[in-house]
Amino acid sequence: MGLSWQQGPLGRNPNGQFLVRGMPERVLYAEPLRRRMRAELGGRTVVQSDDAVLLFEPGRYPVAYFPIADFAEGALRPIDRRTSHAALGETAWFEVIGDTRSAPRGAWQHVALPGHAAILRDKAALAWGAMDAFYEEDDRILGHAADPYHRIDIRHASRHLVVRAGDRVVADTTSPLVLYESGFAPRWYVPREDVVADALTPVDLQTFCPYKGIASYYDIDGTTHAAWSYRAPFDDMRAIGDLVSFEPDRVEVTLDGERLELEPGQTVVSHGADRNLGIDEAGALVSEGVA
């Protein structure tokens, strides 16, 4: 997802390549967020800042660092814990203090930064799952700090897509939608009316995407988790709402007569909702349009 996750340019398995010699294996990148961001814990705004900085580190979601001066008075309590970051040096840890509860080891600060990492000086990051909520302006942000380099484009197509489970045709359409998402291979979505209704057996599995919402999964003729659907996605993703996408390594998916294979980058690393936000609550936020 975006700059440093999955197959992004700074990810562990980038889809492309830098056309320079001597590129280091691990590249850290930081930039000003340029959005107002705040975090809440135990009924208290523990930090609000217009000057947060995002750190992108290979294989990790972006992390927001806030100026120490922008934390509420007494919100950070130093604790007796020190660790070392391979690239950013000694790291001090804090307990984060809310009105009704606190978060042990809820924040950290790199206190011996090398000169080239001065952009993070006098700033502290918050453990995302340890907080109650994060916001950009008044909109809640779920899962991790929003990656400005993450993009989703949904396009209508007139290509012929057929899905088979063994000898049975379970979907046949000439009006699929294709979803292009940063760091992932394309995903094809089929209108519900072009899917054989009794072919899909709903299962209990649900996963959460910070950009699309909650995905519900289906078995097909004994093949587990062969398809999924965002029944009520975020507003920006309403074009794929209730459409069905199929796993090409679990059922046969052909596009204009050519069978699709599981491409590099198509295997999704599942993402849990915030530690204090269950699937049910995330679903309520989706339906209310507050996320």
CSV table of C-alpha atoms in Angstrom, one decimal:
chain,number,residue,atom,x,y,z
A,1,MET,CA,0.0,0.0,0.0
A,2,GLY,CA,1.5,3.3,-1.0
A,3,LEU,CA,5.2,4.2,-0.7
A,4,SER,CA,6.7,1.6,1.6
A,5,TRP,CA,4.1,-1.2,1.9
A,6,GLN,CA,3.6,-4.3,-0.3
A,7,GLN,CA,5.2,-3.6,-3.7
A,8,GLY,CA,5.6,0.1,-3.2
A,9,PRO,CA,8.9,1.8,-4.3
A,10,LEU,CA,10.3,1.6,-0.8
A,11,GLY,CA,8.7,-1.7,0.1
A,12,ARG,CA,10.5,-5.0,0.5
A,13,ASN,CA,9.5,-6.3,-2.9
A,14,PRO,CA,9.0,-3.3,-5.1
A,15,ASN,CA,7.1,-3.8,-8.4
A,16,GLY,CA,9.6,-1.6,-10.2
A,17,GLN,CA,13.3,-0.6,-9.8
A,18,PHE,CA,15.4,2.5,-9.2
A,19,LEU,CA,17.6,3.2,-12.2
A,20,VAL,CA,20.6,4.3,-10.2
A,21,ARG,CA,23.7,2.5,-9.0
A,22,GLY,CA,24.4,1.9,-5.4
A,23,MET,CA,20.9,2.2,-4.1
A,24,PRO,CA,20.8,1.0,-0.5
A,25,GLU,CA,18.6,-2.0,0.3
A,26,ARG,CA,16.6,-0.1,3.0
A,27,VAL,CA,15.6,3.5,2.4
A,28,LEU,CA,13.7,5.5,5.0
A,29,TYR,CA,11.8,8.5,3.9
A,30,ALA,CA,10.2,11.3,6.0
A,31,GLU,CA,8.1,14.3,4.9
A,32,PRO,CA,5.8,16.8,6.5
A,33,LEU,CA,2.2,15.6,6.6
A,34,ARG,CA,0.7,19.1,5.9
A,35,ARG,CA,-2.6,18.0,7.5
A,36,ARG,CA,-4.0,18.7,10.9
A,37,MET,CA,-3.9,15.5,12.9
A,38,ARG,CA,-4.9,14.6,16.4
A,39,ALA,CA,-5.1,11.6,18.7
A,40,GLU,CA,-7.4,10.7,21.5
A,41,LEU,CA,-7.0,8.5,24.5
A,42,GLY,CA,-9.2,8.0,27.5
A,43,GLY,CA,-11.5,10.9,26.7
A,44,ARG,CA,-8.7,13.3,26.1
A,45,THR,CA,-7.0,14.8,23.1
A,46,VAL,CA,-3.4,13.9,23.9
A,47,VAL,CA,-1.9,15.6,20.8
A,48,GLN,CA,-3.1,17.9,18.0
A,49,SER,CA,-0.7,19.2,15.5
A,50,ASP,CA,-0.4,20.9,12.1
A,51,ASP,CA,3.3,19.9,11.9
A,52,ALA,CA,3.3,16.2,12.0
A,53,VAL,CA,5.9,14.3,10.0
A,54,LEU,CA,5.3,10.9,8.3
A,55,LEU,CA,8.0,8.3,8.4
A,56,PHE,CA,8.0,5.6,5.7
A,57,GLU,CA,10.0,2.5,6.5
A,58,PRO,CA,10.2,-0.6,4.3
A,59,GLY,CA,7.5,-3.2,5.1
A,60,ARG,CA,5.7,-0.9,7.5
A,61,TYR,CA,2.7,1.4,7.4
A,62,PRO,CA,3.5,5.1,7.6
A,63,VAL,CA,4.0,6.4,11.1
A,64,ALA,CA,3.1,10.0,12.2
A,65,TYR,CA,5.6,11.8,14.4
A,66,PHE,CA,4.3,14.8,16.4
A,67,PRO,CA,6.3,17.7,17.8
A,68,ILE,CA,6.7,17.2,21.6
A,69,ALA,CA,5.5,20.8,22.1
A,70,ASP,CA,2.1,19.9,20.6
A,71,PHE,CA,1.3,17.2,23.1
A,72,ALA,CA,-1.2,18.1,25.9
A,73,GLU,CA,0.4,19.0,29.2
A,74,GLY,CA,1.3,15.8,31.1
A,75,ALA,CA,0.2,13.5,28.2
A,76,LEU,CA,3.7,12.0,27.9
A,77,ARG,CA,5.3,10.4,31.0
A,78,PRO,CA,8.9,9.0,30.5
A,79,ILE,CA,9.3,5.4,31.5
A,80,ASP,CA,12.4,3.3,32.2
A,81,ARG,CA,12.6,1.7,28.7
A,82,ARG,CA,15.2,2.3,26.0
A,83,THR,CA,15.6,0.5,22.7
A,84,SER,CA,17.7,1.0,19.6
A,85,HIS,CA,16.5,1.6,16.1
A,86,ALA,CA,18.9,0.2,13.4
A,87,ALA,CA,18.8,3.5,11.4
A,88,LEU,CA,17.6,6.1,13.9
A,89,GLY,CA,19.5,5.2,17.0
A,90,GLU,CA,18.5,5.2,20.7
A,91,THR,CA,14.8,5.4,21.4
A,92,ALA,CA,13.1,6.5,24.6
A,93,TRP,CA,9.6,5.4,25.5
A,94,PHE,CA,6.7,7.0,27.2
A,95,GLU,CA,3.4,6.2,28.9
A,96,VAL,CA,0.6,8.2,27.3
A,97,ILE,CA,-1.8,9.6,29.9
A,98,GLY,CA,-5.5,10.1,29.1
A,99,ASP,CA,-8.3,11.2,31.4
A,100,THR,CA,-9.7,7.8,32.1
A,101,ARG,CA,-6.9,5.5,31.1
A,102,SER,CA,-3.3,5.4,30.0
A,103,ALA,CA,-1.2,3.5,27.5
A,104,PRO,CA,2.0,2.0,28.8
A,105,ARG,CA,4.7,2.1,26.1
A,106,GLY,CA,2.2,4.1,24.0
A,107,ALA,CA,4.8,6.6,22.5
A,108,TRP,CA,8.4,6.7,21.6
A,109,GLN,CA,11.1,9.3,20.6
A,110,HIS,CA,14.4,8.8,18.8
A,111,VAL,CA,16.8,10.8,21.1
A,112,ALA,CA,20.1,10.3,19.3
A,113,LEU,CA,19.2,10.9,15.7
A,114,PRO,CA,21.9,11.1,13.0
A,115,GLY,CA,22.2,14.5,11.3
A,116,HIS,CA,20.5,13.4,8.2
A,117,ALA,CA,17.3,12.4,10.2
A,118,ALA,CA,16.9,15.8,11.9
A,119,ILE,CA,13.4,16.2,10.5
A,120,LEU,CA,12.3,13.8,13.4
A,121,ARG,CA,14.1,15.7,16.1
A,122,ASP,CA,12.0,16.7,19.1
A,123,LYS,CA,9.1,14.6,17.8
A,124,ALA,CA,7.3,11.5,19.2
A,125,ALA,CA,5.3,8.8,17.6
A,126,LEU,CA,2.2,7.1,19.1
A,127,ALA,CA,1.4,3.4,18.9
A,128,TRP,CA,-1.6,3.4,16.6
A,129,GLY,CA,-3.4,0.5,18.3
A,130,ALA,CA,-2.8,1.8,21.8
A,131,MET,CA,-4.8,5.0,21.2
A,132,ASP,CA,-8.6,5.3,21.1
A,133,ALA,CA,-8.8,7.2,17.8
A,134,PHE,CA,-6.8,9.3,15.3
A,135,TYR,CA,-8.3,12.1,13.2
A,136,GLU,CA,-7.4,14.3,10.3
A,137,GLU,CA,-9.4,17.5,10.9
A,138,ASP,CA,-12.7,16.0,12.1
A,139,ASP,CA,-12.7,12.7,10.1
A,140,ARG,CA,-11.5,9.6,11.8
A,141,ILE,CA,-8.6,7.7,10.2
A,142,LEU,CA,-8.7,3.9,10.6
A,143,GLY,CA,-5.9,1.3,10.5
A,144,HIS,CA,-2.8,3.5,10.1
A,145,ALA,CA,-1.8,7.0,9.2
A,146,ALA,CA,-3.1,7.9,5.7
A,147,ASP,CA,-0.5,7.3,3.0
A,148,PRO,CA,-0.6,10.2,0.6
A,149,TYR,CA,1.1,8.0,-2.0
A,150,HIS,CA,-1.6,5.4,-1.8
A,151,ARG,CA,-4.1,5.6,-4.7
A,152,ILE,CA,-7.1,3.5,-5.8
A,153,ASP,CA,-8.6,3.9,-9.3
A,154,ILE,CA,-11.7,2.0,-10.4
A,155,ARG,CA,-12.4,1.6,-14.1
A,156,HIS,CA,-15.4,0.2,-15.9
A,157,ALA,CA,-14.6,-2.3,-18.6
A,158,SER,CA,-16.4,-4.2,-21.4
A,159,ARG,CA,-14.1,-7.3,-21.3
A,160,HIS,CA,-15.5,-10.8,-21.0
A,161,LEU,CA,-14.8,-12.3,-17.6
A,162,VAL,CA,-15.8,-15.8,-16.7
A,163,VAL,CA,-15.4,-17.6,-13.4
A,164,ARG,CA,-15.5,-21.4,-13.2
A,165,ALA,CA,-15.4,-23.8,-10.2
A,166,GLY,CA,-14.6,-27.1,-11.8
A,167,ASP,CA,-17.0,-27.5,-14.7
A,168,ARG,CA,-19.5,-25.0,-13.2
A,169,VAL,CA,-19.7,-21.4,-14.5
A,170,VAL,CA,-20.3,-19.3,-11.4
A,171,ALA,CA,-19.9,-15.8,-13.0
A,172,ASP,CA,-20.1,-14.5,-16.5
A,173,THR,CA,-20.0,-10.8,-17.3
A,174,THR,CA,-19.0,-8.3,-20.0
A,175,SER,CA,-19.2,-5.4,-17.6
A,176,PRO,CA,-16.6,-6.0,-14.9
A,177,LEU,CA,-14.9,-3.3,-12.9
A,178,VAL,CA,-11.2,-3.3,-12.4
A,179,LEU,CA,-9.6,-1.9,-9.3
A,180,TYR,CA,-6.1,-0.6,-9.5
A,181,GLU,CA,-4.5,-0.1,-6.0
A,182,SER,CA,-1.0,1.2,-5.2
A,183,GLY,CA,1.2,-1.8,-4.3
A,184,PHE,CA,-1.2,-4.4,-5.6
A,185,ALA,CA,-1.9,-6.2,-8.9
A,186,PRO,CA,-5.3,-5.3,-10.5
A,187,ARG,CA,-8.5,-6.9,-9.0
A,188,TRP,CA,-11.6,-7.6,-11.1
A,189,TYR,CA,-15.1,-7.1,-9.6
A,190,VAL,CA,-18.2,-8.7,-11.0
A,191,PRO,CA,-21.7,-7.2,-10.7
A,192,ARG,CA,-23.8,-9.3,-8.4
A,193,GLU,CA,-26.5,-10.0,-11.1
A,194,ASP,CA,-23.8,-11.7,-13.2
A,195,VAL,CA,-22.9,-14.2,-10.4
A,196,VAL,CA,-24.8,-17.4,-9.8
A,197,ALA,CA,-26.4,-16.6,-6.5
A,198,ASP,CA,-26.4,-20.1,-5.0
A,199,ALA,CA,-22.7,-20.5,-5.9
A,200,LEU,CA,-21.6,-18.3,-3.1
A,201,THR,CA,-21.7,-19.7,0.5
A,202,PRO,CA,-21.1,-16.9,3.0
A,203,VAL,CA,-18.6,-17.6,5.8
A,204,ASP,CA,-17.7,-15.9,9.0
A,205,LEU,CA,-14.4,-14.4,7.8
A,206,GLN,CA,-14.2,-10.6,7.5
A,207,THR,CA,-11.2,-8.5,7.0
A,208,PHE,CA,-10.7,-4.7,7.3
A,209,CYS,CA,-9.1,-2.4,4.7
A,210,PRO,CA,-8.3,1.2,5.8
A,211,TYR,CA,-9.2,2.4,2.3
A,212,LYS,CA,-12.1,0.3,1.2
A,213,GLY,CA,-13.9,-0.9,4.4
A,214,ILE,CA,-14.9,-4.4,5.5
A,215,ALA,CA,-14.6,-7.4,3.1
A,216,SER,CA,-17.0,-10.4,3.5
A,217,TYR,CA,-15.9,-13.8,2.2
A,218,TYR,CA,-17.5,-16.7,0.4
A,219,ASP,CA,-16.7,-20.4,-0.2
A,220,ILE,CA,-17.5,-21.8,-3.7
A,221,ASP,CA,-18.4,-25.5,-4.1
A,222,GLY,CA,-16.1,-26.4,-1.2
A,223,THR,CA,-13.3,-24.1,-2.1
A,224,THR,CA,-12.7,-21.9,0.9
A,225,HIS,CA,-12.5,-18.1,0.7
A,226,ALA,CA,-12.7,-18.2,-3.1
A,227,ALA,CA,-14.4,-14.8,-3.4
A,228,TRP,CA,-15.1,-11.6,-1.4
A,229,SER,CA,-17.3,-8.5,-1.5
A,230,TYR,CA,-17.3,-5.1,0.1
A,231,ARG,CA,-21.1,-5.1,0.9
A,232,ALA,CA,-21.0,-1.5,2.3
A,233,PRO,CA,-17.6,0.1,1.5
A,234,PHE,CA,-16.5,3.6,2.3
A,235,ASP,CA,-18.2,6.3,0.2
A,236,ASP,CA,-15.1,6.8,-2.0
A,237,MET,CA,-15.3,3.1,-2.9
A,238,ARG,CA,-19.1,2.9,-3.6
A,239,ALA,CA,-18.5,1.8,-7.2
A,240,ILE,CA,-17.5,-1.7,-6.0
A,241,GLY,CA,-20.2,-1.9,-3.3
A,242,ASP,CA,-21.7,-5.4,-3.3
A,243,LEU,CA,-19.7,-6.5,-6.3
A,244,VAL,CA,-17.8,-9.8,-6.1
A,245,SER,CA,-14.1,-10.4,-6.7
A,246,PHE,CA,-12.6,-13.9,-7.1
A,247,GLU,CA,-9.3,-15.4,-6.2
A,248,PRO,CA,-7.7,-16.6,-9.4
A,249,ASP,CA,-5.6,-19.2,-7.5
A,250,ARG,CA,-8.7,-20.8,-6.0
A,251,VAL,CA,-11.1,-20.8,-8.9
A,252,GLU,CA,-10.6,-20.4,-12.7
A,253,VAL,CA,-10.9,-16.8,-13.8
A,254,THR,CA,-10.6,-16.0,-17.5
A,255,LEU,CA,-10.4,-12.6,-19.0
A,256,ASP,CA,-11.1,-12.4,-22.8
A,257,GLY,CA,-10.3,-16.1,-22.9
A,258,GLU,CA,-7.0,-15.9,-21.0
A,259,ARG,CA,-6.7,-17.4,-17.6
A,260,LEU,CA,-5.6,-15.1,-14.8
A,261,GLU,CA,-2.9,-16.2,-12.6
A,262,LEU,CA,-2.0,-15.0,-9.1
A,263,GLU,CA,0.4,-12.2,-9.9
A,264,PRO,CA,3.2,-10.9,-7.8
A,265,GLY,CA,1.7,-8.4,-5.4
A,266,GLN,CA,-1.8,-9.9,-5.5
A,267,THR,CA,-1.4,-11.8,-2.3
A,268,VAL,CA,-2.8,-9.4,0.3
A,269,VAL,CA,-1.3,-9.1,3.8
A,270,SER,CA,-4.3,-8.9,6.0
A,271,HIS,CA,-4.8,-5.8,8.0
A,272,GLY,CA,-6.6,-5.8,11.4
A,273,ALA,CA,-8.7,-3.0,12.5
A,274,ASP,CA,-7.4,-0.7,15.3
A,275,ARG,CA,-6.7,-2.6,18.5
A,276,ASN,CA,-9.6,-1.0,20.2
A,277,LEU,CA,-11.9,-1.1,17.2
A,278,GLY,CA,-13.5,-4.4,16.4
A,279,ILE,CA,-15.0,-5.5,13.0
A,280,ASP,CA,-18.5,-4.7,14.2
A,281,GLU,CA,-17.6,-1.2,15.3
A,282,ALA,CA,-15.6,-0.6,12.1
A,283,GLY,CA,-18.7,-1.7,10.2
A,284,ALA,CA,-20.8,0.8,12.1
A,285,LEU,CA,-18.4,3.6,11.2
A,286,VAL,CA,-18.5,2.6,7.5
A,287,SER,CA,-22.3,2.7,7.5
A,288,GLU,CA,-22.4,6.0,9.3
A,289,GLY,CA,-19.9,7.5,6.9
A,290,VAL,CA,-17.7,8.9,9.6
A,291,ALA,CA,-14.5,7.1,8.6
